CSV table of N, CA, C and O in Angstrom, one decimal:
chain,number,residue,atom,x,y,z
A,131,UNK,N,0.8,-1.2,0.0
A,131,UNK,CA,0.0,0.0,0.0
A,131,UNK,C,0.9,1.2,0.0
A,131,UNK,O,1.9,1.3,0.7
A,132,UNK,N,0.5,2.2,-0.8
A,132,UNK,CA,1.3,3.4,-0.9
A,132,UNK,C,1.1,4.3,0.3
A,132,UNK,O,0.1,4.1,1.1
A,133,UNK,N,2.1,5.2,0.6
A,133,UNK,CA,2.0,6.1,1.7
A,133,UNK,C,0.7,6.9,1.6
A,133,UNK,O,0.0,7.2,2.6
A,134,UNK,N,0.4,7.4,0.4
A,134,UNK,CA,-0.8,8.2,0.2
A,134,UNK,C,-2.1,7.4,0.6
A,134,UNK,O,-3.0,7.9,1.2
A,135,UNK,N,-2.2,6.2,0.1
A,135,UNK,CA,-3.3,5.3,0.4
A,135,UNK,C,-3.4,5.0,1.9
A,135,UNK,O,-4.5,5.0,2.5
A,136,UNK,N,-2.3,4.8,2.6
A,136,UNK,CA,-2.3,4.5,4.0
A,136,UNK,C,-2.8,5.7,4.8
A,136,UNK,O,-3.5,5.6,5.7
A,137,UNK,N,-2.4,6.9,4.4
A,137,UNK,CA,-2.8,8.2,5.0
A,137,UNK,C,-4.3,8.3,5.0
A,137,UNK,O,-4.9,8.8,5.9
A,138,UNK,N,-4.9,8.0,3.9
A,138,UNK,CA,-6.3,8.1,3.7
A,138,UNK,C,-7.1,7.1,4.6
A,138,UNK,O,-8.2,7.4,4.9
A,139,UNK,N,-6.5,6.0,4.9
A,139,UNK,CA,-7.3,4.9,5.6
A,139,UNK,C,-6.9,4.8,7.0
A,139,UNK,O,-7.7,4.2,7.8
A,140,UNK,N,-5.8,5.3,7.4
A,140,UNK,CA,-5.3,5.2,8.8
A,140,UNK,C,-5.0,6.6,9.4
A,140,UNK,O,-4.0,7.1,9.0
A,141,UNK,N,-5.7,7.1,10.3
A,141,UNK,CA,-5.4,8.4,10.9
A,141,UNK,C,-4.1,8.3,11.7
A,141,UNK,O,-3.8,7.3,12.3
A,142,UNK,N,-3.4,9.4,11.8
A,142,UNK,CA,-2.2,9.5,12.6
A,142,UNK,C,-2.7,9.7,14.1
A,142,UNK,O,-3.7,10.4,14.3
A,143,UNK,N,-1.9,9.2,15.0
A,143,UNK,CA,-2.1,9.6,16.4
A,143,UNK,C,-1.6,11.0,16.6
A,143,UNK,O,-0.8,11.5,15.8
A,144,UNK,N,-2.1,11.7,17.6
A,144,UNK,CA,-1.5,13.0,17.9
A,144,UNK,C,0.0,13.0,18.1
A,144,UNK,O,0.7,13.8,17.6
A,145,UNK,N,0.5,12.0,18.8
A,145,UNK,CA,1.9,11.8,19.0
A,145,UNK,C,2.7,11.6,17.7
A,145,UNK,O,3.7,12.2,17.5
A,146,UNK,N,2.1,10.8,16.8
A,146,UNK,CA,2.8,10.6,15.6
A,146,UNK,C,2.9,11.9,14.7
A,146,UNK,O,3.9,12.2,14.1
A,147,UNK,N,1.8,12.6,14.7
A,147,UNK,CA,1.7,13.8,13.9
A,147,UNK,C,2.7,14.9,14.5
A,147,UNK,O,3.5,15.5,13.8
A,148,UNK,N,2.7,15.1,15.8
A,148,UNK,CA,3.6,16.1,16.4
A,148,UNK,C,5.0,15.7,16.2
A,148,UNK,O,5.9,16.5,16.1
A,149,UNK,N,5.3,14.4,16.3
A,149,UNK,CA,6.7,13.9,16.1
A,149,UNK,C,7.2,14.2,14.7
A,149,UNK,O,8.3,14.7,14.4
A,150,UNK,N,6.3,14.0,13.7
A,150,UNK,CA,6.7,14.3,12.3
A,150,UNK,C,6.8,15.8,12.1
A,150,UNK,O,7.8,16.2,11.4
A,151,UNK,N,5.9,16.6,12.6
A,151,UNK,CA,6.0,18.0,12.5
A,151,UNK,C,7.3,18.6,13.2
A,151,UNK,O,8.0,19.4,12.6
A,152,UNK,N,7.6,18.1,14.4
A,152,UNK,CA,8.8,18.5,15.1
A,152,UNK,C,10.0,18.2,14.2
A,152,UNK,O,10.9,19.0,14.1
A,153,UNK,N,10.1,17.0,13.6
A,153,UNK,CA,11.2,16.7,12.8
A,153,UNK,C,11.4,17.6,11.6
A,153,UNK,O,12.5,18.1,11.3
A,154,UNK,N,10.3,18.0,11.0
A,154,UNK,CA,10.3,18.9,9.9
A,154,UNK,C,10.8,20.3,10.3
A,154,UNK,O,11.7,20.9,9.7
A,155,UNK,N,10.1,20.8,11.3
A,155,UNK,CA,10.4,22.2,11.8
A,155,UNK,C,11.8,22.3,12.3
A,155,UNK,O,12.6,23.2,12.0
A,156,UNK,N,12.2,21.4,13.2
A,156,UNK,CA,13.6,21.4,13.8
A,156,UNK,C,14.7,21.2,12.7
A,156,UNK,O,15.8,21.7,12.8
A,157,UNK,N,14.4,20.4,11.7
A,157,UNK,CA,15.3,20.2,10.6
A,157,UNK,C,15.5,21.4,9.8
A,157,UNK,O,16.6,21.7,9.3
A,158,UNK,N,14.5,22.2,9.6
A,158,UNK,CA,14.5,23.4,8.8
A,158,UNK,C,15.0,24.6,9.6
A,158,UNK,O,15.7,25.5,9.1
A,159,UNK,N,14.6,24.6,10.9
A,159,UNK,CA,15.0,25.8,11.7
A,159,UNK,C,15.6,25.3,13.1
A,159,UNK,O,14.9,25.3,14.1
A,160,UNK,N,16.9,24.8,13.0
A,160,UNK,CA,17.5,24.3,14.3
A,160,UNK,C,17.6,25.4,15.4
A,160,UNK,O,17.6,25.0,16.5
A,161,UNK,N,17.7,26.6,15.0
A,161,UNK,CA,17.8,27.7,15.9
A,161,UNK,C,17.2,28.9,15.2
A,161,UNK,O,17.6,29.2,14.1
A,162,UNK,N,16.3,29.6,15.9
A,162,UNK,CA,15.7,30.7,15.3
A,162,UNK,C,15.3,31.8,16.4
A,162,UNK,O,15.0,31.4,17.5
A,163,UNK,N,15.5,33.0,16.0
A,163,UNK,CA,15.0,34.1,16.8
A,163,UNK,C,13.8,34.7,16.1
A,163,UNK,O,13.8,34.9,14.9
A,164,UNK,N,12.8,35.1,16.9
A,164,UNK,CA,11.6,35.7,16.4
A,164,UNK,C,11.4,37.0,17.1
A,164,UNK,O,11.5,37.2,18.3
A,165,UNK,N,11.1,38.1,16.3
A,165,UNK,CA,10.8,39.4,16.8
A,165,UNK,C,9.3,39.7,16.5
A,165,UNK,O,8.8,39.4,15.4
A,166,UNK,N,8.6,40.2,17.5
A,166,UNK,CA,7.2,40.6,17.4
A,166,UNK,C,6.7,41.3,18.6
A,166,UNK,O,7.4,41.4,19.6
A,167,UNK,N,5.5,41.7,18.5
A,167,UNK,CA,4.9,42.4,19.6
A,167,UNK,C,4.2,41.4,20.5
A,167,UNK,O,3.6,40.5,20.1
A,168,UNK,N,4.4,41.6,21.8
A,168,UNK,CA,3.8,40.7,22.8
A,168,UNK,C,2.4,41.1,23.1
A,168,UNK,O,2.1,42.3,23.3
A,169,UNK,N,1.5,40.2,23.1
A,169,UNK,CA,0.1,40.5,23.4
A,169,UNK,C,-0.5,39.3,24.2
A,169,UNK,O,0.1,38.2,24.2
A,170,UNK,N,-1.5,39.5,24.9
A,170,UNK,CA,-2.2,38.5,25.7
A,170,UNK,C,-1.3,37.8,26.8
A,170,UNK,O,-1.4,36.6,27.0
A,171,UNK,N,-0.4,38.6,27.3
A,171,UNK,CA,0.6,38.1,28.3
A,171,UNK,C,0.0,37.7,29.6
A,171,UNK,O,-0.8,38.5,30.2
A,172,UNK,N,0.2,36.5,30.0
A,172,UNK,CA,-0.3,36.0,31.3
A,172,UNK,C,0.8,35.2,32.0
A,172,UNK,O,1.6,34.5,31.4
A,173,UNK,N,0.8,35.3,33.4
A,173,UNK,CA,1.6,34.5,34.2
A,173,UNK,C,0.8,33.5,34.9
A,173,UNK,O,-0.1,33.8,35.7
A,174,UNK,N,1.1,32.2,34.7
A,174,UNK,CA,0.3,31.2,35.3
A,174,UNK,C,0.8,30.9,36.7
A,174,UNK,O,2.0,31.3,37.1
A,175,UNK,N,0.0,30.3,37.6
A,175,UNK,CA,0.4,30.1,39.0
A,175,UNK,C,1.6,29.1,39.0
A,175,UNK,O,2.4,29.1,40.0
A,176,UNK,N,1.8,28.3,37.9
A,176,UNK,CA,2.9,27.4,37.8
A,176,UNK,C,4.3,28.2,37.6
A,176,UNK,O,5.3,27.6,37.7
A,177,UNK,N,4.2,29.4,37.3
A,177,UNK,CA,5.4,30.2,36.9
A,177,UNK,C,5.6,30.3,35.4
A,177,UNK,O,6.5,31.0,35.0
A,178,UNK,N,4.8,29.6,34.6
A,178,UNK,CA,5.0,29.6,33.2
A,178,UNK,C,4.4,30.9,32.7
A,178,UNK,O,3.4,31.5,33.3
A,179,UNK,N,4.9,31.4,31.6
A,179,UNK,CA,4.3,32.6,30.9
A,179,UNK,C,3.7,32.2,29.6
A,179,UNK,O,4.2,31.3,28.9
A,180,UNK,N,2.5,32.7,29.3
A,180,UNK,CA,1.8,32.4,28.1
A,180,UNK,C,1.5,33.8,27.4
A,180,UNK,O,1.2,34.7,28.0
A,181,UNK,N,1.8,33.8,26.1
A,181,UNK,CA,1.6,35.1,25.3
A,181,UNK,C,1.5,34.8,23.8
A,181,UNK,O,1.7,33.7,23.4
A,182,UNK,N,1.2,35.8,23.1
A,182,UNK,CA,1.2,35.8,21.7
A,182,UNK,C,2.2,36.8,21.1
A,182,UNK,O,2.3,37.9,21.6
A,183,UNK,N,3.0,36.3,20.2
A,183,UNK,CA,3.9,37.2,19.4
A,183,UNK,C,3.2,37.5,18.1
A,183,UNK,O,2.8,36.6,17.4
A,184,UNK,N,3.1,38.8,17.8
A,184,UNK,CA,2.4,39.1,16.5
A,184,UNK,C,3.1,40.2,15.8
A,184,UNK,O,3.9,41.0,16.3
A,185,UNK,N,2.8,40.3,14.5
A,185,UNK,CA,3.2,41.4,13.6
A,185,UNK,C,2.0,41.8,12.8
A,185,UNK,O,0.9,41.2,13.1
A,186,UNK,N,2.1,42.6,11.8
A,186,UNK,CA,1.0,43.0,11.0
A,186,UNK,C,0.3,41.9,10.3
A,186,UNK,O,-0.9,42.0,9.9
A,187,UNK,N,1.0,40.8,10.0
A,187,UNK,CA,0.5,39.7,9.1
A,187,UNK,C,0.2,38.4,9.8
A,187,UNK,O,-0.5,37.6,9.2
A,188,UNK,N,0.7,38.2,11.0
A,188,UNK,CA,0.5,36.8,11.6
A,188,UNK,C,0.7,36.9,13.1
A,188,UNK,O,1.2,37.9,13.6
A,189,UNK,N,0.4,35.8,13.7
A,189,UNK,CA,0.6,35.7,15.2
A,189,UNK,C,1.0,34.3,15.5
A,189,UNK,O,0.6,33.3,14.9
A,190,UNK,N,1.8,34.1,16.6
A,190,UNK,CA,2.2,32.8,17.1
A,190,UNK,C,1.9,32.8,18.6
A,190,UNK,O,2.3,33.6,19.4
A,191,UNK,N,1.2,31.7,19.0
A,191,UNK,CA,1.0,31.5,20.4
A,191,UNK,C,2.2,30.9,21.0
A,191,UNK,O,2.8,30.1,20.4
A,192,UNK,N,2.6,31.4,22.2
A,192,UNK,CA,3.9,30.9,22.8
A,192,UNK,C,3.7,30.7,24.3
A,192,UNK,O,2.9,31.2,24.9
A,193,UNK,N,4.7,29.9,24.8
A,193,UNK,CA,4.8,29.6,26.2
A,193,UNK,C,6.3,29.6,26.5
A,193,UNK,O,7.1,29.2,25.8
A,194,UNK,N,6.6,30.2,27.7
A,194,UNK,CA,7.9,30.2,28.2
A,194,UNK,C,7.8,29.6,29.6
A,194,UNK,O,7.1,30.1,30.5
A,195,UNK,N,8.6,28.5,29.8
A,195,UNK,CA,8.4,27.8,31.0
A,195,UNK,C,9.3,28.4,32.2
A,195,UNK,O,10.2,29.1,31.9
A,196,UNK,N,8.8,28.1,33.4
A,196,UNK,CA,9.4,28.7,34.6
A,196,UNK,C,10.9,28.8,34.6
A,196,UNK,O,11.5,29.8,35.0
A,197,UNK,N,11.5,27.7,34.3
A,197,UNK,CA,13.0,27.6,34.4
A,197,UNK,C,13.7,28.6,33.5
A,197,UNK,O,14.7,29.2,33.9
A,198,UNK,N,13.1,28.9,32.4
A,198,UNK,CA,13.7,30.0,31.5
A,198,UNK,C,13.3,31.4,32.0
A,198,UNK,O,14.1,32.3,31.9
A,199,UNK,N,12.1,31.5,32.5
A,199,UNK,CA,11.6,32.8,33.0
A,199,UNK,C,12.5,33.3,34.1
A,199,UNK,O,12.7,34.6,34.2
A,200,UNK,N,13.0,32.5,34.9
A,200,UNK,CA,13.8,32.9,36.1
A,200,UNK,C,15.1,33.6,35.6
A,200,UNK,O,15.7,34.3,36.3
A,201,UNK,N,15.5,33.3,34.4
A,201,UNK,CA,16.8,33.9,33.8
A,201,UNK,C,16.5,35.2,33.1
A,201,UNK,O,17.5,35.9,32.7
A,202,UNK,N,15.3,35.6,32.9
A,202,UNK,CA,15.0,36.8,32.2
A,202,UNK,C,15.4,38.0,33.0
A,202,UNK,O,15.2,38.1,34.2
A,203,UNK,N,15.9,39.0,32.3
A,203,UNK,CA,16.4,40.3,33.0
A,203,UNK,C,15.4,41.4,32.8
A,203,UNK,O,15.7,42.5,33.1
A,204,UNK,N,14.2,41.1,32.3
A,204,UNK,CA,13.2,42.1,32.1
A,204,UNK,C,11.8,41.4,32.3
A,204,UNK,O,11.7,40.2,32.3
A,205,UNK,N,10.8,42.2,32.6
A,205,UNK,CA,9.5,41.7,32.7
A,205,UNK,C,8.7,42.0,31.5
A,205,UNK,O,8.4,43.2,31.2
A,206,UNK,N,8.3,41.0,30.7
A,206,UNK,CA,7.5,41.3,29.5
A,206,UNK,C,6.1,41.9,29.9
A,206,UNK,O,5.6,41.6,30.9
A,207,UNK,N,5.6,42.7,28.9
A,207,UNK,CA,4.3,43.3,29.1
A,207,UNK,C,3.7,43.4,27.7
A,207,UNK,O,4.4,43.4,26.7
A,208,UNK,N,2.4,43.4,27.7
A,208,UNK,CA,1.7,43.6,26.4
A,208,UNK,C,2.2,44.9,25.7
A,208,UNK,O,2.4,45.9,26.3
A,209,UNK,N,2.3,44.7,24.4
A,209,UNK,CA,2.8,45.9,23.6
A,209,UNK,C,4.2,45.9,23.3
A,209,UNK,O,4.8,46.7,22.7
C-alpha cells in the first residue's frame, strides 16, 4: 500500500503527527530568533508565561516555562 493510500485509511495519532512536524520544523529551523509584539501576556500560577507574538500579518501563540523565565532580566508586558 502506498503512503498516500495509507494516510487516507489510517489516521495518525496526535503523538505521531507532532513527532513528524517536530522533525520537519527542527530540521529546517534548528535555531531561530523571532521578533514581534507581545500580546495576551499572562503569568500562570505554575510560573509559566503564556503570550502571543504578533506582527501586522501573523501571530504565534507561545509559552515560556518557569525555568527559562527565572533567567530573564526584564518583565514582559503587552505591547
